[in-house]
XYZ file of C-alpha atoms in Angstrom:
547
model
C 81.542 67.444 22.702
C 83.514 66.244 25.566
C 83.631 62.486 26.493
C 83.241 61.661 30.001
C 84.778 58.201 30.319
C 87.634 59.620 27.775
C 88.257 62.079 31.112
C 88.305 59.581 34.045
C 90.314 57.257 32.047
C 92.488 60.333 31.985
C 92.323 60.985 35.457
C 92.985 57.131 36.068
C 95.969 57.684 34.311
C 97.145 61.014 35.741
C 96.934 59.392 39.071
C 98.802 56.267 38.257
C 101.369 58.325 37.175
C 102.126 60.921 40.527
C 101.673 58.008 42.548
C 104.852 56.421 40.774
C 106.489 59.499 40.304
C 106.417 60.280 44.381
C 107.265 56.975 44.995
C 110.426 57.309 42.716
C 110.986 60.938 44.679
C 110.263 62.782 41.908
C 110.000 66.015 44.119
C 113.642 66.193 44.080
C 115.151 65.743 40.897
C 112.743 68.400 39.161
C 114.248 71.035 41.546
C 117.455 69.581 40.641
C 119.936 69.772 37.537
C 120.907 67.437 35.831
C 124.546 66.038 36.323
C 127.054 68.117 35.071
C 125.090 70.250 33.909
C 127.437 73.283 34.010
C 129.654 71.860 31.781
C 126.575 71.839 29.302
C 125.354 75.026 29.859
C 128.686 76.591 29.375
C 129.293 74.696 26.086
C 125.888 75.879 24.531
C 126.690 80.007 25.610
C 130.074 79.941 24.228
C 129.452 77.800 21.470
C 125.320 78.551 20.178
C 122.792 76.493 20.624
C 119.523 75.775 22.883
C 118.709 73.727 26.216
C 116.313 71.638 24.245
C 119.295 69.834 22.729
C 121.987 69.351 25.007
C 119.303 68.358 27.697
C 116.106 65.652 28.138
C 113.147 67.992 28.162
C 111.631 67.286 31.680
C 114.958 68.603 33.060
C 115.068 71.819 31.141
C 113.169 73.729 33.884
C 115.732 72.683 36.203
C 118.536 73.726 34.397
C 116.150 77.528 33.332
C 115.683 77.521 37.027
C 119.458 77.874 38.145
C 119.805 80.149 35.478
C 116.945 82.360 36.539
C 118.751 82.089 40.072
C 122.463 83.309 38.590
C 121.030 86.206 36.140
C 121.176 89.214 37.103
C 118.139 89.953 34.516
C 116.338 87.274 34.829
C 113.942 88.503 31.359
C 117.323 86.531 29.200
C 115.566 82.921 30.210
C 111.578 82.879 29.411
C 110.481 80.521 26.712
C 108.825 84.126 25.227
C 107.054 82.385 21.624
C 109.100 79.720 21.531
C 112.714 81.545 21.519
C 115.852 79.110 22.645
C 116.417 79.991 26.272
C 119.681 81.754 24.925
C 118.691 83.887 22.109
C 118.555 86.929 24.383
C 121.660 86.626 26.213
C 123.777 85.643 23.691
C 122.983 89.231 22.586
C 123.943 90.868 25.954
C 127.975 90.124 26.483
C 127.857 91.527 29.898
C 125.017 89.271 31.288
C 126.270 86.590 29.553
C 130.161 87.288 30.662
C 128.180 87.333 34.767
C 126.336 83.625 33.729
C 129.797 82.100 32.401
C 131.601 83.020 36.189
C 128.724 82.044 37.779
C 128.649 78.791 36.392
C 133.002 78.311 36.573
C 133.044 79.101 40.022
C 129.194 77.494 41.177
C 128.927 80.994 42.457
C 125.232 81.376 43.240
C 123.357 84.106 44.504
C 120.745 83.275 47.193
C 117.589 84.515 45.276
C 114.296 82.544 45.686
C 111.604 81.629 42.783
C 108.377 83.236 43.566
C 105.935 81.811 41.314
C 102.706 83.698 40.645
C 100.260 80.864 38.685
C 98.203 83.236 36.545
C 96.891 82.241 33.135
C 95.313 84.727 32.210
C 97.689 87.790 33.657
C 97.320 89.934 30.682
C 93.362 90.156 30.892
C 92.942 93.652 32.719
C 90.242 92.959 35.528
C 90.324 93.517 39.009
C 91.637 89.932 39.869
C 95.020 90.895 37.557
C 95.288 93.874 39.672
C 95.622 91.727 42.904
C 97.982 89.573 41.072
C 100.087 92.778 40.076
C 99.962 94.355 43.192
C 100.910 91.182 44.544
C 104.350 91.032 42.286
C 104.975 95.074 42.795
C 104.812 94.062 46.540
C 106.626 90.698 46.534
C 109.685 91.922 45.079
C 109.791 95.516 46.998
C 109.738 93.224 50.271
C 113.088 91.142 49.537
C 115.794 91.947 46.713
C 116.781 88.484 46.569
C 113.152 87.129 45.316
C 113.111 86.253 41.632
C 108.634 86.281 40.463
C 107.970 84.099 37.988
C 104.728 84.501 36.053
C 102.986 81.719 34.901
C 100.978 82.195 32.045
C 98.574 81.226 29.112
C 98.582 84.903 27.396
C 100.942 83.461 24.823
C 99.968 86.393 22.212
C 101.577 88.923 23.748
C 105.035 89.631 25.242
C 106.657 90.011 28.830
C 107.634 94.015 27.738
C 103.923 94.312 26.288
C 102.231 92.280 29.293
C 104.177 94.967 31.766
C 103.011 97.615 29.798
C 99.446 97.258 29.917
C 100.358 96.805 33.710
C 101.690 100.234 33.784
C 98.894 101.918 31.310
C 96.054 100.265 33.336
C 96.894 100.279 36.899
C 99.903 102.734 37.223
C 102.514 100.090 38.611
C 106.038 100.619 38.006
C 107.796 97.023 38.287
C 111.122 95.829 38.304
C 111.512 93.827 35.162
C 114.414 92.521 35.640
C 113.630 90.264 38.664
C 110.022 89.218 36.564
C 110.169 86.648 34.389
C 107.699 85.498 32.000
C 107.032 81.198 31.205
C 104.013 81.324 28.864
C 101.997 77.811 29.180
C 100.662 76.302 25.852
C 97.962 74.233 27.107
C 95.185 77.179 29.065
C 92.398 76.234 26.736
C 91.792 73.434 29.194
C 90.986 75.438 31.785
C 88.621 77.949 28.909
C 84.861 76.918 29.762
C 84.038 76.340 26.580
C 86.170 73.929 25.749
C 84.038 71.654 27.889
C 80.210 71.763 27.647
C 79.879 69.237 29.440
C 81.289 68.934 32.803
C 82.845 72.099 33.025
C 83.572 71.781 36.376
C 85.350 68.307 36.125
C 86.825 69.462 32.721
C 88.413 72.972 34.182
C 90.104 71.059 37.036
C 90.898 68.683 34.809
C 92.785 71.181 32.524
C 94.017 73.246 35.838
C 96.337 69.999 36.780
C 98.021 69.666 33.432
C 98.171 73.526 33.086
C 100.221 73.471 36.909
C 102.615 70.640 35.817
C 103.307 71.943 32.355
C 104.317 74.855 34.779
C 106.270 73.278 37.068
C 107.774 71.003 34.194
C 109.227 74.457 32.921
C 110.106 76.367 35.639
C 110.022 75.297 39.163
C 109.654 77.671 42.188
C 110.697 77.512 45.208
C 106.891 78.725 46.518
C 103.836 78.344 44.288
C 100.782 81.364 44.429
C 97.865 80.555 43.204
C 96.197 84.078 42.611
C 93.461 82.836 40.129
C 92.044 80.283 41.464
C 92.793 76.902 40.429
C 93.059 74.816 43.134
C 92.743 71.282 42.053
C 96.602 71.613 40.945
C 97.693 72.412 44.267
C 98.892 68.302 45.657
C 100.302 67.818 42.226
C 102.655 70.945 43.348
C 103.583 69.790 46.830
C 103.871 65.959 46.062
C 106.246 67.244 42.767
C 108.065 70.072 44.555
C 107.734 69.888 47.885
C 107.160 73.726 48.051
C 104.824 76.320 50.670
C 101.896 77.266 48.544
C 99.641 80.000 49.137
C 96.536 81.187 47.241
C 94.461 84.093 46.716
C 90.639 82.838 46.270
C 88.656 85.257 44.370
C 85.379 83.188 44.378
C 84.982 79.358 45.408
C 84.680 77.004 42.525
C 81.812 75.246 44.444
C 79.789 76.275 47.160
C 77.741 75.253 50.055
C 74.834 77.568 48.171
C 75.191 75.877 44.930
C 74.742 72.348 47.086
C 71.698 73.819 49.095
C 69.909 75.484 45.784
C 70.229 72.085 44.102
C 68.432 70.230 47.252
C 65.140 73.024 46.765
C 64.810 71.363 43.314
C 62.424 68.987 42.143
C 64.247 65.652 42.777
C 64.164 64.211 39.615
C 66.763 61.837 37.908
C 68.714 64.417 36.417
C 69.273 66.641 39.479
C 69.823 63.137 41.671
C 72.025 62.714 39.846
C 73.996 66.350 39.478
C 73.929 66.671 43.157
C 75.906 63.405 43.716
C 78.150 64.747 41.057
C 78.959 68.539 42.822
C 78.999 66.542 45.974
C 81.829 64.173 45.046
C 83.319 67.397 43.293
C 83.096 69.570 46.968
C 84.597 66.768 48.866
C 87.873 67.015 46.528
C 87.597 70.567 46.799
C 88.067 70.076 50.693
C 90.407 67.536 50.470
C 93.532 70.080 48.000
C 92.762 72.659 51.276
C 95.059 70.188 52.961
C 98.206 71.123 50.642
C 97.885 74.652 51.565
C 100.487 77.042 53.226
C 98.828 80.229 53.519
C 95.011 80.478 52.271
C 93.863 84.731 51.710
C 90.304 85.505 50.362
C 89.277 88.880 48.854
C 85.957 89.703 50.767
C 83.780 88.488 54.079
C 81.241 86.763 51.679
C 84.419 84.638 49.763
C 85.983 83.878 53.183
C 82.901 82.522 54.840
C 82.798 79.920 52.441
C 85.610 79.063 51.968
C 86.441 78.688 55.750
C 83.369 76.362 55.692
C 85.558 74.160 52.766
C 89.220 74.277 53.908
C 88.911 73.640 57.386
C 92.627 71.730 57.615
C 94.159 76.006 57.092
C 93.273 79.190 58.535
C 92.178 81.272 55.791
C 92.960 85.366 55.789
C 90.836 87.990 54.154
C 92.758 90.765 52.487
C 91.041 92.798 50.250
C 91.998 93.828 47.353
C 94.130 97.047 46.601
C 92.472 99.531 44.601
C 94.414 102.387 44.259
C 92.209 104.463 46.280
C 95.351 107.179 47.714
C 94.931 107.933 43.858
C 92.063 107.878 43.657
C 91.410 110.442 46.373
C 94.448 113.017 45.617
C 92.046 114.570 42.957
C 89.425 115.099 45.593
C 91.970 116.966 48.056
C 92.586 119.514 45.042
C 88.964 120.709 44.728
C 87.065 118.817 42.995
C 83.418 118.978 44.720
C 80.129 117.253 43.809
C 78.767 120.259 42.544
C 81.758 120.339 39.892
C 80.590 116.962 38.437
C 78.857 116.170 35.047
C 75.213 114.326 35.511
C 76.746 110.868 34.339
C 76.814 107.652 35.586
C 79.436 105.455 35.183
C 80.007 101.303 34.858
C 83.404 100.625 35.079
C 83.621 96.836 34.175
C 85.174 94.168 31.903
C 82.852 93.213 29.423
C 81.510 90.087 29.656
C 78.326 89.372 30.646
C 78.128 88.302 33.982
C 78.606 92.040 34.462
C 75.231 92.394 33.413
C 75.280 95.433 31.088
C 72.084 94.279 29.767
C 70.419 94.287 33.102
C 71.936 98.113 33.271
C 70.418 99.034 29.712
C 67.246 97.922 30.178
C 66.183 99.183 33.677
C 67.746 102.599 32.634
C 65.704 102.436 29.791
C 62.921 101.941 31.638
C 63.795 104.708 34.192
C 64.085 107.234 30.920
C 60.075 106.969 30.177
C 58.740 107.826 32.835
C 62.327 110.541 34.017
C 62.031 114.055 33.431
C 65.019 113.807 30.745
C 66.838 117.412 32.572
C 67.496 115.244 35.840
C 68.560 112.165 34.104
C 72.017 111.120 34.557
C 73.981 109.929 31.357
C 74.859 106.193 31.398
C 78.563 105.344 30.375
C 79.977 101.877 30.329
C 83.656 102.141 30.715
C 85.726 98.641 30.726
C 88.506 96.305 29.238
C 87.795 93.757 26.585
C 90.120 90.259 26.404
C 88.982 88.914 23.026
C 87.035 89.521 19.752
C 84.098 88.366 21.199
C 84.521 90.768 24.393
C 84.434 93.738 21.108
C 81.482 92.110 19.866
C 79.985 92.289 22.948
C 79.987 95.963 23.252
C 78.278 95.902 19.359
C 75.622 93.652 20.817
C 75.168 96.202 23.541
C 75.100 99.421 21.420
C 72.783 97.416 18.966
C 70.284 97.030 22.411
C 70.524 100.780 23.633
C 70.114 103.045 20.595
C 68.539 100.642 18.101
C 65.795 98.035 20.098
C 65.093 100.582 23.433
C 65.629 103.438 21.692
C 67.860 105.359 24.648
C 69.242 108.546 22.892
C 72.588 108.584 21.603
C 73.459 111.801 23.342
C 72.424 109.659 26.643
C 74.592 106.630 26.371
C 78.139 105.825 25.589
C 80.727 103.234 25.754
C 84.355 103.547 25.721
C 86.172 100.693 25.860
C 90.142 99.996 26.854
C 90.491 103.179 28.374
C 94.022 104.207 29.951
C 93.947 104.110 33.900
C 94.842 108.419 33.948
C 91.571 108.171 31.750
C 89.303 106.152 33.711
C 90.541 108.418 36.897
C 89.491 111.391 35.209
C 86.140 110.271 34.536
C 85.544 108.443 37.458
C 86.417 112.330 39.003
C 84.200 114.107 36.655
C 81.101 111.950 37.055
C 78.397 111.405 40.230
C 77.266 107.768 40.538
C 78.827 104.891 40.003
C 77.060 101.513 39.013
C 77.975 97.968 39.587
C 74.780 95.131 38.961
C 77.095 91.931 38.948
C 75.085 89.345 41.872
C 77.426 87.571 44.098
C 79.955 90.230 42.932
C 82.540 88.575 45.671
C 83.868 91.807 46.165
C 84.234 94.638 43.657
C 86.816 96.486 43.066
C 85.237 98.862 40.412
C 82.566 99.613 43.201
C 85.564 100.444 45.679
C 86.485 102.843 42.503
C 83.616 104.823 42.895
C 83.527 105.353 46.298
C 86.937 106.045 45.904
C 86.914 108.516 43.849
C 83.487 110.384 45.246
C 80.865 108.607 43.715
C 77.645 107.683 44.691
C 77.768 103.861 44.519
C 74.120 102.070 43.293
C 74.685 98.456 43.583
C 72.984 94.963 43.454
C 72.566 94.025 47.127
C 75.205 90.757 47.445
C 78.027 89.652 48.483
C 81.540 91.971 48.639
C 79.542 95.539 47.871
C 76.340 94.859 49.936
C 79.031 92.967 53.246
C 82.124 95.237 52.874
C 82.354 97.785 50.810
C 79.194 99.848 50.891
C 78.565 100.463 54.018
C 76.930 103.174 56.641
C 74.535 103.682 54.335
C 77.013 105.652 52.109
C 75.157 104.142 48.503
C 71.801 102.797 47.465
C 70.879 98.807 46.256
C 68.545 96.599 44.173
C 67.938 93.745 43.317
C 66.104 92.105 40.459
C 63.685 89.214 39.898
C 66.530 87.321 37.204
C 68.524 86.991 40.283
C 68.939 83.495 41.120
C 67.847 84.138 44.723
C 65.338 87.126 44.500
C 62.099 84.854 46.080
C 64.545 84.793 49.050
C 66.203 87.791 49.678
C 63.572 90.021 47.940
C 61.466 89.299 50.919
C 64.748 89.863 53.731
C 66.528 92.588 52.182
C 63.595 94.967 50.502
C 65.579 96.640 47.729
C 63.630 97.553 44.847
C 64.855 97.410 41.039
C 67.441 98.870 39.729
C 64.985 101.611 38.066
C 63.954 102.232 41.513
C 67.316 103.100 42.641
C 67.629 105.520 39.415
C 64.800 107.455 40.740
C 66.014 107.382 44.008
C 68.823 109.790 43.505
C 67.457 111.793 41.435
C 65.675 113.676 44.307
C 69.503 114.186 45.717
C 70.637 117.738 46.991
C 73.793 118.651 46.039
C 75.277 118.756 50.256
C 73.819 115.505 50.350
C 75.480 114.219 47.846
C 78.428 115.799 49.255
C 77.826 114.041 52.715
C 78.039 110.896 51.143
C 80.866 111.178 49.022
C 82.815 112.402 51.873
C 81.722 109.090 54.058
C 82.808 107.009 51.457
C 86.515 108.470 50.836
C 87.150 107.821 54.078
C 86.118 104.398 53.693
C 87.734 103.588 50.950
C 91.042 105.054 52.531
C 90.670 103.396 55.699
C 90.085 99.537 54.053
C 91.308 99.326 50.732
C 94.113 101.543 49.774
C 97.230 99.829 48.183
C 99.258 100.335 51.925
C 96.625 98.412 53.306
C 97.207 95.387 51.060
C 100.444 95.458 51.554
C 100.519 95.677 54.866
C 98.506 92.409 54.533
C 100.261 90.805 52.579
C 103.520 91.068 53.952
C 102.018 89.870 57.375
C 100.201 86.926 56.258
C 101.904 86.254 53.257
C 105.897 87.392 52.868
C 107.036 87.547 56.504
C 105.650 83.761 56.473
C 106.969 81.833 53.323
C 110.121 84.028 53.389
C 112.092 80.895 54.307
C 111.101 78.358 51.161
C 110.481 75.618 54.060
C 107.435 76.602 55.861
C 105.441 74.372 54.648
């Protein structure tokens, strides 16, 4: 159990250190390599050794930065698996000579280090798809940009991570301009580390992780593409660089506070409300350090624009590779040729509500004619043994407890991207059950692939994606806001939606599919993301002194 007093003391100590460091102009020291660093580096390169033996630990980051600015292949200077920085470079004779000449003549390449802070970059979800498309666009925009990925995926190598990106998202990246900086303290942002006062604990953890990142390699531009805003003041005070944020959902929102206000005013509720309001005040404060704020949907943008009033926010819909998904439709794959199956494309996590889908599907089976019942197929990525156990539990629920026939239910985890596309092209329906899915990349992939979406009537799917009557919505009594929304929206349950789509004729399916594809190409293509990312981000921060 986390001791709240210990956390408070730690926060005070960290704040004191920040004030002291700021007074000492540390922001200049962290970026500036130590005196005579070139002579020391040449000695390390020519005679062997490691940077840790030659420089103080808090200066190693500035030296690594110099190497990244000079190297032709920045993969040589990762801190992968705690290897010495020069171990790989010593094997590359050509790169070694390049670095030696650059140091002797003090030649700099004019490069910019664009840092992406994404501690779970290898998770394989929608947020990671945004990250890697942003990386691809950024590298293509300016050949002088070097991308630094700050990640806590210490169980994988940089090469393995990029291979996973290629398999899952079909993105080919210039690996010679991508350097991975591995962070040791990712567990501090894991909610499991903080069973009590989770928001406060994760905020503290994100501060520690941000400081660890900039000490290991200070960038010229900081981009948080995952949503850890409490490190922004530290990045700004220590480095004075532009800060970009791509927010998938607010850490705390007015909705949370409003719901708390309607609960019975017990001492616990009053204390929680005070805690949340204080947290919201600090959340608003960190917005003052942001240079450019981007959000993934109208729902998220509405909340963030009310919180971070100091900066203008931009909606940049996630890249959904709709061009690649629609291409097969043009080759003649018509809905009439599709199999009668419903796909659920989502990471195997409880918040995706796979259990709800299974339970509602089982209810539907009790009243449906089996010839008309679509087969239910779950596909998605796993991140850990816990996710794989989650899959086993879903199978027990579906096959053993609810007695769904085995030929009507299948789980296919960790499929390559090409196989996912084929599954979408051969199916008829796509299901998304997450409550308040802030955007919903999977839903876009459904409509781009010509599927008929059956989705929860909230947030991104409701406001941004399933428009012009191209799909079907549902609600569920287990939704936190069911009492307020059910009377207003009038949607039925998922079981009701299953019954409704069973009456669709082939011509109706074809009409819905055509409209959906047009929406997908217009709003959610990779090329559209490119345009928005360049317009709102890259064109404004190409000069690293933007802030």
